[in-house]
Short mmCIF file of C-alpha atoms and ligand atoms in Angstrom, two decimals:
data_model
loop_
_atom_site.label_atom_id
_atom_site.label_comp_id
_atom_site.label_asym_id
_atom_site.label_seq_id
_atom_site.Cartn_x
_atom_site.Cartn_y
_atom_site.Cartn_z
CA UNK A 166 -20.02 -6.06 20.11
CA UNK A 167 -20.00 -3.38 17.28
CA UNK A 168 -23.46 -3.31 15.38
CA UNK A 169 -24.16 -1.32 12.52
CA UNK A 170 -28.08 -0.58 12.72
CA UNK A 171 -29.14 0.52 8.97
CA UNK A 172 -32.34 2.17 9.34
CA UNK A 173 -31.41 3.29 12.72
CA UNK A 174 -33.32 6.40 12.80
CA UNK A 175 -36.63 4.66 12.13
CA UNK A 176 -39.38 3.54 14.29
CA UNK A 177 -37.70 -0.02 15.11
CA UNK A 178 -34.06 0.99 14.36
CA UNK A 179 -33.99 3.95 16.79
CA UNK A 180 -35.39 1.71 19.64
CA UNK A 181 -32.87 -1.06 18.71
CA UNK A 182 -29.82 1.29 18.86
CA UNK A 183 -31.06 2.61 22.30
CA UNK A 184 -31.44 -0.94 23.54
CA UNK A 185 -28.17 -2.33 22.32
CA UNK A 186 -26.22 0.57 23.74
CA UNK A 187 -27.81 0.54 27.01
CA UNK A 188 -26.68 -3.15 27.39
CA UNK A 189 -22.96 -2.11 26.67
CA UNK A 190 -22.79 -2.64 23.04
CA UNK A 191 -21.67 -0.22 20.43
CA UNK A 192 -24.62 0.27 18.14
CA UNK A 193 -24.14 2.82 15.40
CA UNK A 194 -27.54 3.92 13.55
CA UNK A 195 -27.11 4.68 9.78
CA UNK A 196 -29.64 5.95 7.22
CA UNK A 197 -29.62 8.62 4.61
CA UNK A 198 -29.37 11.49 7.25
CA UNK A 199 -26.23 10.12 8.52
CA UNK A 200 -24.71 9.69 5.17
CA UNK A 201 -25.62 6.13 4.26
CA UNK A 202 -27.75 5.33 1.18
CA UNK A 203 -28.19 1.65 0.87
CA UNK A 204 -29.96 2.11 -2.52
CA UNK A 205 -26.81 3.62 -3.98
CA UNK A 206 -24.18 2.13 -1.73
CA UNK A 207 -22.74 5.48 -0.71
CA UNK A 208 -21.20 5.40 2.58
CA UNK A 209 -21.69 1.56 3.21
CA UNK A 210 -18.01 0.31 3.48
CA UNK A 211 -17.33 3.05 6.09
CA UNK A 212 -20.43 2.10 8.22
CA UNK A 213 -19.44 -1.56 8.10
CA UNK A 214 -16.04 -1.14 8.85
CA UNK A 215 -15.20 -3.12 12.22
CA UNK A 216 -18.88 -4.14 12.66
CA UNK A 217 -19.35 -7.66 14.35
CA UNK A 218 -22.93 -7.50 13.07
CA UNK A 219 -25.38 -5.60 10.80
CA UNK A 220 -29.07 -5.09 11.45
CA UNK A 221 -31.00 -3.96 8.63
CA UNK A 222 -34.34 -2.04 9.62
CA UNK A 223 -34.70 -0.06 6.45
CA UNK A 224 -37.76 0.46 4.76
CA UNK A 225 -39.22 1.03 1.11
CA UNK A 226 -40.49 4.71 0.60
CA UNK A 227 -43.66 3.28 -0.93
CA UNK A 228 -45.33 -0.13 -0.34
CA UNK A 229 -46.06 -0.44 -4.35
CA UNK A 230 -44.75 -1.85 -7.35
CA UNK A 231 -41.50 0.14 -6.60
CA UNK A 232 -40.90 -1.96 -3.49
CA UNK A 233 -39.25 -5.09 -4.76
CA UNK A 234 -36.77 -3.30 -6.67
CA UNK A 235 -35.89 -1.35 -3.49
CA UNK A 236 -35.43 -4.40 -1.59
CA UNK A 237 -33.50 -6.24 -4.25
CA UNK A 238 -31.06 -3.44 -5.00
CA UNK A 239 -30.66 -2.59 -1.00
CA UNK A 240 -29.95 -6.37 -0.03
CA UNK A 241 -27.63 -6.73 -3.10
CA UNK A 242 -25.52 -3.74 -1.86
CA UNK A 243 -25.68 -4.63 1.86
CA UNK A 244 -24.52 -8.41 1.39
CA UNK A 245 -21.77 -7.57 -1.20
CA UNK A 246 -20.43 -4.94 1.09
CA UNK A 247 -20.91 -7.22 4.47
CA UNK A 248 -19.10 -9.94 2.74
CA UNK A 249 -16.41 -7.68 1.63
CA UNK A 250 -16.07 -6.09 5.21
CA UNK A 251 -15.96 -9.70 6.83
CA UNK A 252 -19.06 -9.11 9.03
CA UNK A 253 -20.24 -12.22 10.65
CA UNK A 254 -24.10 -11.88 10.99
CA UNK A 255 -26.75 -10.10 8.71
CA UNK A 256 -30.31 -9.44 10.38
CA UNK A 257 -33.55 -8.49 8.64
CA UNK A 258 -36.89 -7.70 10.07
CA UNK A 259 -39.73 -9.10 7.91
CA UNK A 260 -43.57 -9.87 8.33
CA UNK A 261 -45.37 -12.83 9.62
CA UNK A 262 -47.27 -14.34 6.64
CA UNK A 263 -45.30 -12.18 4.05
CA UNK A 264 -45.21 -15.29 2.04
CA UNK A 265 -49.04 -16.00 2.59
CA UNK A 266 -50.40 -12.75 0.88
CA UNK A 267 -49.36 -12.96 -2.75
CA UNK A 268 -51.65 -10.24 -3.66
CA UNK A 269 -49.87 -7.48 -1.54
CA UNK A 270 -46.71 -6.56 -3.81
CA UNK A 271 -45.15 -5.15 -0.65
CA UNK A 272 -45.29 -8.58 1.10
CA UNK A 273 -43.69 -10.25 -2.02
CA UNK A 274 -40.97 -7.67 -1.86
CA UNK A 275 -40.29 -8.73 1.81
CA UNK A 276 -40.33 -12.48 0.84
CA UNK A 277 -37.85 -11.39 -1.96
CA UNK A 278 -35.56 -9.72 0.82
CA UNK A 279 -35.68 -12.79 2.89
CA UNK A 280 -34.97 -15.18 -0.03
CA UNK A 281 -31.68 -12.73 -1.11
CA UNK A 282 -30.58 -13.09 2.53
CA UNK A 283 -31.06 -16.64 2.65
CA UNK A 284 -29.05 -17.31 -0.56
CA UNK A 285 -26.23 -14.59 0.31
CA UNK A 286 -22.73 -15.20 1.43
CA UNK A 287 -23.02 -14.06 5.03
CA UNK A 288 -24.60 -15.93 8.05
CA UNK A 289 -28.07 -14.37 8.80
CA UNK A 290 -31.01 -14.24 10.98
CA UNK A 291 -34.58 -13.05 10.03
CA UNK A 292 -37.06 -12.03 12.62
CA UNK A 293 -40.72 -11.80 11.36
CA UNK A 294 -42.83 -9.78 13.21
CA UNK A 295 -46.74 -9.05 12.97
CA UNK A 296 -48.18 -5.50 12.45
CA UNK A 297 -47.14 -2.78 14.84
CA UNK A 298 -49.58 -0.98 17.21
CA UNK A 299 -48.04 2.14 15.87
CA UNK A 300 -49.11 1.13 12.30
CA UNK A 301 -52.71 0.60 13.16
CA UNK A 302 -53.88 4.32 13.08
CA UNK A 303 -52.66 4.53 9.42
CA UNK A 304 -54.57 1.45 8.65
CA UNK A 305 -57.85 2.15 10.41
CA UNK A 306 -57.84 5.79 8.92
CA UNK A 307 -56.81 5.00 5.61
CA UNK A 308 -60.17 4.09 4.54
CA UNK A 309 -62.25 6.47 6.70
CA UNK A 310 -64.69 9.09 5.46
CA UNK A 311 -66.69 11.80 7.15
CA UNK A 312 -68.86 9.25 9.07
CA UNK A 313 -67.38 5.90 8.63
CA UNK A 314 -64.32 3.66 8.58
CA UNK A 315 -64.43 0.64 6.09
CA UNK A 316 -62.28 -2.35 7.31
CA UNK A 317 -62.31 -6.01 6.53
CA UNK A 318 -62.55 -8.68 9.27
CA UNK A 319 -59.05 -9.96 8.39
CA UNK A 320 -57.38 -11.39 11.56
CA UNK A 321 -54.43 -9.50 12.96
CA UNK A 322 -52.31 -10.16 15.96
CA UNK A 323 -50.59 -6.71 16.35
CA UNK A 324 -47.57 -6.03 18.65
CA UNK A 325 -45.78 -2.90 20.23
CA UNK A 326 -42.81 -1.78 18.37
CA UNK A 327 -40.96 -1.65 21.53
CA UNK A 328 -41.47 -5.56 21.93
CA UNK A 329 -40.11 -5.99 18.51
CA UNK A 330 -37.22 -3.82 19.21
CA UNK A 331 -36.37 -5.96 22.11
CA UNK A 332 -36.52 -9.26 20.00
CA UNK A 333 -34.52 -7.76 16.96
CA UNK A 334 -31.60 -6.42 19.35
CA UNK A 335 -31.65 -10.03 21.25
CA UNK A 336 -31.08 -11.52 17.80
CA UNK A 337 -28.57 -9.24 16.63
CA UNK A 338 -26.15 -9.91 19.54
CA UNK A 339 -26.69 -13.59 19.29
CA UNK A 340 -25.36 -16.24 16.96
CA UNK A 341 -26.75 -16.26 13.47
CA UNK A 342 -29.96 -18.55 13.33
CA UNK A 343 -29.76 -19.68 9.84
CA UNK A 344 -33.42 -19.36 9.94
CA UNK A 345 -36.53 -17.37 11.27
CA UNK A 346 -37.54 -16.18 14.65
CA UNK A 347 -41.30 -15.39 14.89
CA UNK A 348 -42.62 -12.47 17.20
CA UNK A 349 -46.27 -11.51 17.71
CA UNK A 350 -48.54 -9.84 19.94
CA UNK A 351 -50.48 -11.49 22.63
CA UNK A 352 -54.26 -11.03 21.17
CA UNK A 353 -55.99 -11.69 17.84
CA UNK A 354 -58.39 -9.32 16.65
CA UNK A 355 -60.57 -9.11 13.43
CA UNK A 356 -59.28 -5.92 11.93
CA UNK A 357 -62.88 -4.32 12.11
CA UNK A 358 -63.13 -4.82 15.71
CA UNK A 359 -59.58 -3.52 16.21
CA UNK A 360 -61.02 -0.28 14.24
CA UNK A 361 -63.86 0.09 16.83
CA UNK A 362 -61.36 0.02 19.67
CA UNK A 363 -59.06 2.34 18.10
CA UNK A 364 -61.61 4.97 17.37
CA UNK A 365 -63.08 4.77 20.91
CA UNK A 366 -59.46 5.16 22.17
CA UNK A 367 -59.18 8.53 20.06
CA UNK A 368 -63.01 9.54 21.02
CA UNK A 369 -63.84 9.17 17.48
CA UNK A 370 -67.33 8.81 17.17
CA UNK A 371 -67.29 7.24 13.33
CA UNK A 372 -68.77 3.95 13.04
CA UNK A 373 -66.83 0.75 11.36
CA UNK A 374 -68.41 -0.90 8.52
CA UNK A 375 -67.10 -4.21 7.81
CA UNK A 376 -66.17 -4.33 4.13
CA UNK A 377 -64.15 -7.22 2.78
CA UNK A 378 -62.48 -5.15 0.06
CA UNK A 379 -61.50 -2.17 1.90
CA UNK A 380 -57.88 -1.06 2.43
CA UNK A 381 -54.58 -2.71 2.45
CA UNK A 382 -55.46 -5.97 4.59
CA UNK A 383 -58.37 -6.80 2.25
CA UNK A 384 -55.86 -9.04 0.28
CA UNK A 385 -54.97 -11.19 3.41
CA UNK A 386 -57.51 -13.88 4.28
CA UNK A 387 -57.88 -16.43 7.13
CA UNK A 388 -55.10 -16.49 9.43
CA UNK A 389 -52.41 -15.63 7.21
CA UNK A 390 -51.16 -12.77 9.32
CA UNK A 391 -51.20 -14.85 12.41
CA UNK A 392 -48.13 -16.31 13.91
CA UNK A 393 -48.09 -20.18 14.21
CA UNK A 394 -46.68 -22.53 16.72
CA UNK A 395 -43.41 -21.73 18.06
CA UNK A 396 -43.70 -17.79 17.99
CA UNK A 397 -42.50 -15.78 20.74
CA UNK A 398 -45.59 -13.90 22.07
CA UNK A 399 -44.83 -10.39 23.50
CA UNK A 400 -46.42 -8.84 26.62
CA UNK A 401 -47.96 -5.63 25.85
CA UNK A 402 -51.47 -5.78 25.10
CA UNK A 403 -53.10 -3.09 22.47
CA UNK A 404 -55.14 -1.62 25.35
CA UNK A 405 -52.40 -1.51 27.60
CA UNK A 406 -50.30 0.55 24.69
CA UNK A 407 -53.42 2.86 23.97
CA UNK A 408 -53.79 3.80 27.51
CA UNK A 409 -50.04 5.10 27.84
N1 NAP B 791 -45.09 -1.69 9.85
C1 NAP B 791 -45.36 -2.92 10.25
O1 NAP B 791 -46.32 -3.24 10.98
C2 NAP B 791 -44.21 -4.08 10.03
C3 NAP B 791 -44.37 -5.39 10.65
C4 NAP B 791 -43.40 -6.18 10.54
C5 NAP B 791 -42.22 -5.94 9.98
N2 NAP B 791 -41.92 -4.56 9.42
C6 NAP B 791 -40.60 -4.10 8.88
O2 NAP B 791 -39.93 -3.30 9.88
C7 NAP B 791 -39.01 -2.67 9.08
C8 NAP B 791 -38.74 -1.58 9.73
O3 NAP B 791 -39.91 -0.69 9.83
P1 NAP B 791 -39.97 0.80 10.50
O4 NAP B 791 -41.55 0.99 10.55
O5 NAP B 791 -38.97 1.03 11.74
O6 NAP B 791 -39.56 1.72 9.16
P2 NAP B 791 -39.49 3.14 9.30
O7 NAP B 791 -39.88 4.00 10.46
O8 NAP B 791 -40.08 3.89 7.93
O9 NAP B 791 -37.76 3.27 9.23
C9 NAP B 791 -37.09 3.20 7.88
C10 NAP B 791 -35.61 3.45 8.04
O10 NAP B 791 -35.00 3.24 6.91
C11 NAP B 791 -34.03 4.48 6.52
N3 NAP B 791 -33.93 4.30 4.96
C12 NAP B 791 -34.92 4.50 4.16
N4 NAP B 791 -34.45 4.39 2.84
C13 NAP B 791 -33.01 4.20 3.09
C14 NAP B 791 -31.96 4.09 2.21
N5 NAP B 791 -32.10 4.09 0.94
N6 NAP B 791 -30.83 3.75 2.86
C15 NAP B 791 -30.64 3.62 4.12
N7 NAP B 791 -31.57 3.68 5.08
C16 NAP B 791 -32.76 4.25 4.60
C17 NAP B 791 -34.78 5.46 7.07
O11 NAP B 791 -34.01 6.78 7.43
P3 NAP B 791 -34.71 8.14 7.13
O12 NAP B 791 -35.33 8.32 8.47
O13 NAP B 791 -33.33 9.04 7.00
O14 NAP B 791 -35.67 8.11 6.03
C18 NAP B 791 -35.20 5.04 8.45
O15 NAP B 791 -34.23 5.13 9.50
C19 NAP B 791 -39.29 -2.56 7.49
O16 NAP B 791 -38.41 -3.39 6.93
C20 NAP B 791 -40.66 -3.12 7.62
O17 NAP B 791 -40.77 -4.22 6.51
C21 NAP B 791 -43.03 -3.61 9.66
#
């Protein structure tokens, strides 16, 4: 199959391209650095020419109030071009619980992205993943000062980006789901406990202070970010990944 991977230079996209090409498909990465700007639509018709499927792994440059407009514009452009090019399948990667954290504008933007895809003219699949292990350092250190790291006890079920990429690649070469596949890590942690594990792995002697108002994930409560029944559970544990 010929698969256009938009955002194919990013964390997930670059791994999806490698997996697909290694399994005999023709996956082509696209991003601003290769001449495709999904916001303006520049380079889009050429990128989709002859593609059987498109996997959209772009991300908004910011997670703030600008993110809904990013996902609105990029999805409008993508679906119009995919429909015109006769592409048979569009896949996007979203976030487990995006619809359960209304206090985060970025999560509302991801729900908007899903809704545009569902209402659009092209057969589709949505993959929802939990937070990537690779995202945990930024999460933990975003609230750090000299002596402490402040984190809420929000439950998270993080996953290796490599496991997400495998799932996305598998969906990309399959038939459109006309629905959502959920993938999550093998363990659930309170984020403050995950912070302690992360600091120890870095040999960082700061202490974690539990603070229900600290950082990005303070807006998520209960099990909002935890995958429910029916999720695919990935194998790689956080400690195994940290030890690599
Ligand atoms: N972080 C998490 O824990 C998590 C969890 C679940 C789902 N997700 C979702 O996973 C997706 C991929 O995330 P990621 O971490 O792989 O992202 P990433 O590493 O930031 O990569 C984003 C990609 O999008 C490209 N891009 C940005 N603006 C573009 C534009 N206007 N036109 C075309 N391409 C553009 C970038 O190209 P350049 O490299 O050239 O800038 C890059 O290839 C996101 O949609 C995110 O919401 C994330």
